[in-house]
Amino acid sequence: MTVLNNQNLLQLRFVNQAHIEAVKPSFANLPANPYADGAFRKRRYSVIKAQGDELKLQATKAFVQDNSINTFQGNVERTYENLESSLLQSEGMKSIVNEFRAITGIDEERDIEIHQFRMLAIESDTPPAPEGIHQDGFDHVCICGVSHENLEGGELLVYENKQAEPCFKMEIKDGMFALINDREVWHNATPMNKIDASKDGYLDCFVLTA
């Protein structure tokens, strides 16, 4: 294995379940996604700063990734609706963002990008991450599990490099907080399938980056 200078490559913890329960209902209000992954991923996206006891919404901007990072939707400017103001003002969301700040050590002036996802299992082996094994182009990437329903799969996979076999695999449980060193390791998720084909199956999570 490549020597990575004793850096923290992956940190795991669980956040207060009461805060997770408080943010769960907001996922039912996610709008349709007009882009290539819209059939199986609903999303909101905001850029915020965490200053004092407030999550301050920054100017709306398009989300775009270079095609060297995202081979599925690279170089596509995607504009999503912001996270709901009631969610950003909630103690649950503030707690999740403050956990992210505490574990990364970023300051109040740092922009934090928040993606709110509902990943739907719509057919056999629906991919949670259609770009496959990837990095997101940030220093810190955090996956915060919020809810899952009628679902098999969707486990987090972490890799030493893009050509390696996964060195870590774990179910994204409700309240799981996984911080990935995006500069040093790669990540993906296993395909999702419904347990009961007659019912909806999904995984709800936040992805925070800085």
CSV table of C-alpha atoms in Angstrom, one decimal:
chain,number,residue,atom,x,y,z
A,1,MET,CA,0.0,0.0,0.0
A,2,THR,CA,1.2,3.5,-0.8
A,3,VAL,CA,2.5,5.4,2.2
A,4,LEU,CA,0.1,8.4,2.9
A,5,ASN,CA,2.1,10.1,5.7
A,6,ASN,CA,-0.2,9.0,8.6
A,7,GLN,CA,-3.0,11.3,7.4
A,8,ASN,CA,-6.6,10.7,8.5
A,9,LEU,CA,-8.1,9.2,5.4
A,10,LEU,CA,-11.5,8.3,6.8
A,11,GLN,CA,-13.2,9.3,10.0
A,12,LEU,CA,-16.4,7.9,11.3
A,13,ARG,CA,-18.8,9.0,14.0
A,14,PHE,CA,-22.5,9.1,14.7
A,15,VAL,CA,-24.4,12.4,15.2
A,16,ASN,CA,-27.2,12.9,17.7
A,17,GLN,CA,-30.2,10.9,16.5
A,18,ALA,CA,-32.6,13.6,17.6
A,19,HIS,CA,-31.0,16.0,15.1
A,20,ILE,CA,-31.3,13.4,12.4
A,21,GLU,CA,-35.0,12.9,13.2
A,22,ALA,CA,-35.5,16.6,13.0
A,23,VAL,CA,-34.2,16.9,9.4
A,24,LYS,CA,-35.8,13.8,8.0
A,25,PRO,CA,-39.1,15.4,6.9
A,26,SER,CA,-37.4,17.9,4.7
A,27,PHE,CA,-36.4,15.1,2.2
A,28,ALA,CA,-40.1,14.6,1.3
A,29,ASN,CA,-40.0,18.1,-0.3
A,30,LEU,CA,-37.1,17.6,-2.7
A,31,PRO,CA,-37.9,18.8,-6.2
A,32,ALA,CA,-37.5,16.9,-9.5
A,33,ASN,CA,-34.0,16.8,-10.8
A,34,PRO,CA,-33.8,17.9,-14.6
A,35,TYR,CA,-30.3,16.4,-15.2
A,36,ALA,CA,-29.0,13.1,-16.4
A,37,ASP,CA,-29.3,11.4,-13.0
A,38,GLY,CA,-32.8,12.8,-12.4
A,39,ALA,CA,-34.6,9.5,-12.7
A,40,PHE,CA,-32.9,8.2,-9.6
A,41,ARG,CA,-31.6,11.2,-7.6
A,42,LYS,CA,-33.6,14.1,-6.2
A,43,ARG,CA,-31.4,17.0,-5.0
A,44,ARG,CA,-31.2,20.4,-3.4
A,45,TYR,CA,-27.9,22.3,-3.3
A,46,SER,CA,-26.7,25.4,-1.3
A,47,VAL,CA,-23.5,27.2,-0.5
A,48,ILE,CA,-23.4,28.4,3.1
A,49,LYS,CA,-21.1,29.9,5.7
A,50,ALA,CA,-21.5,28.8,9.3
A,51,GLN,CA,-21.0,32.0,11.3
A,52,GLY,CA,-21.9,32.3,14.9
A,53,ASP,CA,-25.2,30.5,15.4
A,54,GLU,CA,-26.3,31.0,11.8
A,55,LEU,CA,-26.0,29.1,8.6
A,56,LYS,CA,-25.8,32.0,6.1
A,57,LEU,CA,-26.9,31.2,2.6
A,58,GLN,CA,-24.4,32.5,0.0
A,59,ALA,CA,-25.2,33.6,-3.6
A,60,THR,CA,-26.8,30.9,-5.7
A,61,LYS,CA,-24.4,29.4,-8.2
A,62,ALA,CA,-24.4,26.6,-10.7
A,63,PHE,CA,-22.7,23.3,-9.6
A,64,VAL,CA,-20.2,22.1,-12.1
A,65,GLN,CA,-17.4,19.5,-12.0
A,66,ASP,CA,-14.7,19.0,-14.6
A,67,ASN,CA,-15.1,15.9,-16.7
A,68,SER,CA,-11.8,14.6,-15.4
A,69,ILE,CA,-13.6,14.3,-12.0
A,70,ASN,CA,-17.1,13.4,-13.1
A,71,THR,CA,-17.2,11.3,-16.3
A,72,PHE,CA,-21.0,11.1,-16.1
A,73,GLN,CA,-22.0,14.8,-16.0
A,74,GLY,CA,-18.7,16.6,-16.3
A,75,ASN,CA,-18.5,20.2,-17.6
A,76,VAL,CA,-22.3,20.5,-17.2
A,77,GLU,CA,-23.6,23.5,-15.3
A,78,ARG,CA,-26.3,22.3,-13.0
A,79,THR,CA,-28.6,24.6,-11.1
A,80,TYR,CA,-30.6,23.3,-8.2
A,81,GLU,CA,-33.1,24.8,-5.8
A,82,ASN,CA,-31.5,25.8,-2.4
A,83,LEU,CA,-32.1,23.9,0.8
A,84,GLU,CA,-35.3,25.1,2.4
A,85,SER,CA,-34.8,28.1,4.7
A,86,SER,CA,-36.6,26.3,7.5
A,87,LEU,CA,-34.0,23.5,7.2
A,88,LEU,CA,-31.1,25.9,7.3
A,89,GLN,CA,-32.6,27.5,10.4
A,90,SER,CA,-33.2,24.3,12.2
A,91,GLU,CA,-31.1,23.1,15.1
A,92,GLY,CA,-30.7,19.7,13.4
A,93,MET,CA,-29.0,21.2,10.3
A,94,LYS,CA,-26.9,23.5,12.4
A,95,SER,CA,-25.7,20.6,14.5
A,96,ILE,CA,-24.7,18.6,11.3
A,97,VAL,CA,-22.8,21.6,9.9
A,98,ASN,CA,-21.1,22.3,13.2
A,99,GLU,CA,-20.0,18.6,13.4
A,100,PHE,CA,-18.5,19.0,10.0
A,101,ARG,CA,-16.7,22.2,11.0
A,102,ALA,CA,-15.4,20.6,14.2
A,103,ILE,CA,-14.0,17.5,12.6
A,104,THR,CA,-12.4,19.4,9.7
A,105,GLY,CA,-11.2,22.5,11.6
A,106,ILE,CA,-12.4,24.9,8.9
A,107,ASP,CA,-13.1,28.5,9.9
A,108,GLU,CA,-16.2,30.7,9.7
A,109,GLU,CA,-15.1,32.2,6.4
A,110,ARG,CA,-14.9,28.9,4.5
A,111,ASP,CA,-17.7,28.2,2.1
A,112,ILE,CA,-19.4,24.9,2.8
A,113,GLU,CA,-21.4,23.2,-0.1
A,114,ILE,CA,-24.3,21.1,1.0
A,115,HIS,CA,-26.1,18.6,-1.3
A,116,GLN,CA,-29.3,17.1,0.0
A,117,PHE,CA,-30.0,13.8,-1.8
A,118,ARG,CA,-32.8,11.3,-2.1
A,119,MET,CA,-31.3,8.4,-4.0
A,120,LEU,CA,-34.0,6.2,-5.4
A,121,ALA,CA,-33.7,2.5,-6.2
A,122,ILE,CA,-35.7,2.4,-9.4
A,123,GLU,CA,-34.5,-0.8,-11.1
A,124,SER,CA,-32.1,-3.6,-10.6
A,125,ASP,CA,-28.7,-2.3,-9.3
A,126,THR,CA,-29.4,1.4,-9.4
A,127,PRO,CA,-26.1,3.3,-9.0
A,128,PRO,CA,-26.1,5.8,-6.1
A,129,ALA,CA,-23.0,7.4,-7.7
A,130,PRO,CA,-23.3,7.1,-11.5
A,131,GLU,CA,-19.8,8.4,-12.0
A,132,GLY,CA,-18.4,5.3,-10.3
A,133,ILE,CA,-15.1,5.4,-8.3
A,134,HIS,CA,-14.3,9.1,-8.0
A,135,GLN,CA,-13.0,12.1,-6.1
A,136,ASP,CA,-15.0,15.3,-5.8
A,137,GLY,CA,-12.2,17.8,-6.0
A,138,PHE,CA,-12.3,19.1,-2.4
A,139,ASP,CA,-10.2,18.8,0.7
A,140,HIS,CA,-13.1,17.3,2.7
A,141,VAL,CA,-16.1,15.3,1.7
A,142,CYS,CA,-18.6,14.2,4.3
A,143,ILE,CA,-21.5,11.8,3.9
A,144,CYS,CA,-24.2,12.1,6.6
A,145,GLY,CA,-26.8,9.3,6.4
A,146,VAL,CA,-30.3,10.4,7.4
A,147,SER,CA,-32.8,7.8,6.4
A,148,HIS,CA,-33.2,4.6,4.3
A,149,GLU,CA,-36.4,2.8,3.3
A,150,ASN,CA,-37.0,-0.6,1.7
A,151,LEU,CA,-33.4,-0.8,0.5
A,152,GLU,CA,-30.5,-3.2,0.0
A,153,GLY,CA,-27.1,-1.8,-1.0
A,154,GLY,CA,-25.9,1.7,-1.1
A,155,GLU,CA,-22.9,0.9,1.1
A,156,LEU,CA,-20.0,3.4,1.2
A,157,LEU,CA,-16.8,2.1,-0.5
A,158,VAL,CA,-13.4,3.7,0.0
A,159,TYR,CA,-10.4,3.0,-2.2
A,160,GLU,CA,-6.6,3.7,-2.0
A,161,ASN,CA,-6.7,4.5,-5.7
A,162,LYS,CA,-9.0,4.3,-8.6
A,163,GLN,CA,-7.6,0.9,-9.8
A,164,ALA,CA,-7.6,-0.8,-6.4
A,165,GLU,CA,-10.1,-3.0,-4.7
A,166,PRO,CA,-12.1,-1.2,-1.9
A,167,CYS,CA,-10.3,-1.1,1.4
A,168,PHE,CA,-13.4,-0.1,3.3
A,169,LYS,CA,-17.1,-0.9,3.0
A,170,MET,CA,-19.9,0.1,5.4
A,171,GLU,CA,-23.7,0.6,5.3
A,172,ILE,CA,-24.7,4.3,5.4
A,173,LYS,CA,-26.7,4.1,8.5
A,174,ASP,CA,-29.1,6.8,9.8
A,175,GLY,CA,-26.9,9.3,11.6
A,176,MET,CA,-23.6,7.9,10.3
A,177,PHE,CA,-21.1,10.7,9.7
A,178,ALA,CA,-18.2,9.7,7.3
A,179,LEU,CA,-15.5,12.2,6.6
A,180,ILE,CA,-13.3,11.3,3.6
A,181,ASN,CA,-9.9,12.9,2.8
A,182,ASP,CA,-10.8,13.6,-0.8
A,183,ARG,CA,-7.3,14.5,-1.8
A,184,GLU,CA,-5.9,11.1,-0.8
A,185,VAL,CA,-8.5,8.4,-1.3
A,186,TRP,CA,-11.4,7.7,-3.7
A,187,HIS,CA,-15.0,6.6,-3.0
A,188,ASN,CA,-18.1,5.0,-4.5
A,189,ALA,CA,-21.2,3.2,-3.3
A,190,THR,CA,-22.6,-0.2,-4.0
A,191,PRO,CA,-25.7,-0.6,-6.3
A,192,MET,CA,-29.1,-0.2,-4.7
A,193,ASN,CA,-32.1,-2.6,-4.9
A,194,LYS,CA,-35.5,-2.6,-3.4
A,195,ILE,CA,-36.3,-5.2,-0.8
A,196,ASP,CA,-40.0,-5.2,-1.8
A,197,ALA,CA,-40.4,-4.3,-5.5
A,198,SER,CA,-43.9,-3.0,-5.0
A,199,LYS,CA,-42.8,-0.2,-2.6
A,200,ASP,CA,-40.5,2.8,-2.9
A,201,GLY,CA,-36.9,2.3,-1.9
A,202,TYR,CA,-34.5,5.1,-1.2
A,203,LEU,CA,-31.5,6.4,0.7
A,204,ASP,CA,-31.6,10.0,2.1
A,205,CYS,CA,-28.3,11.7,2.9
A,206,PHE,CA,-26.4,15.0,3.0
A,207,VAL,CA,-23.1,15.4,1.3
A,208,LEU,CA,-21.0,18.3,2.7
A,209,THR,CA,-17.8,19.5,1.0
A,210,ALA,CA,-15.2,22.2,1.7
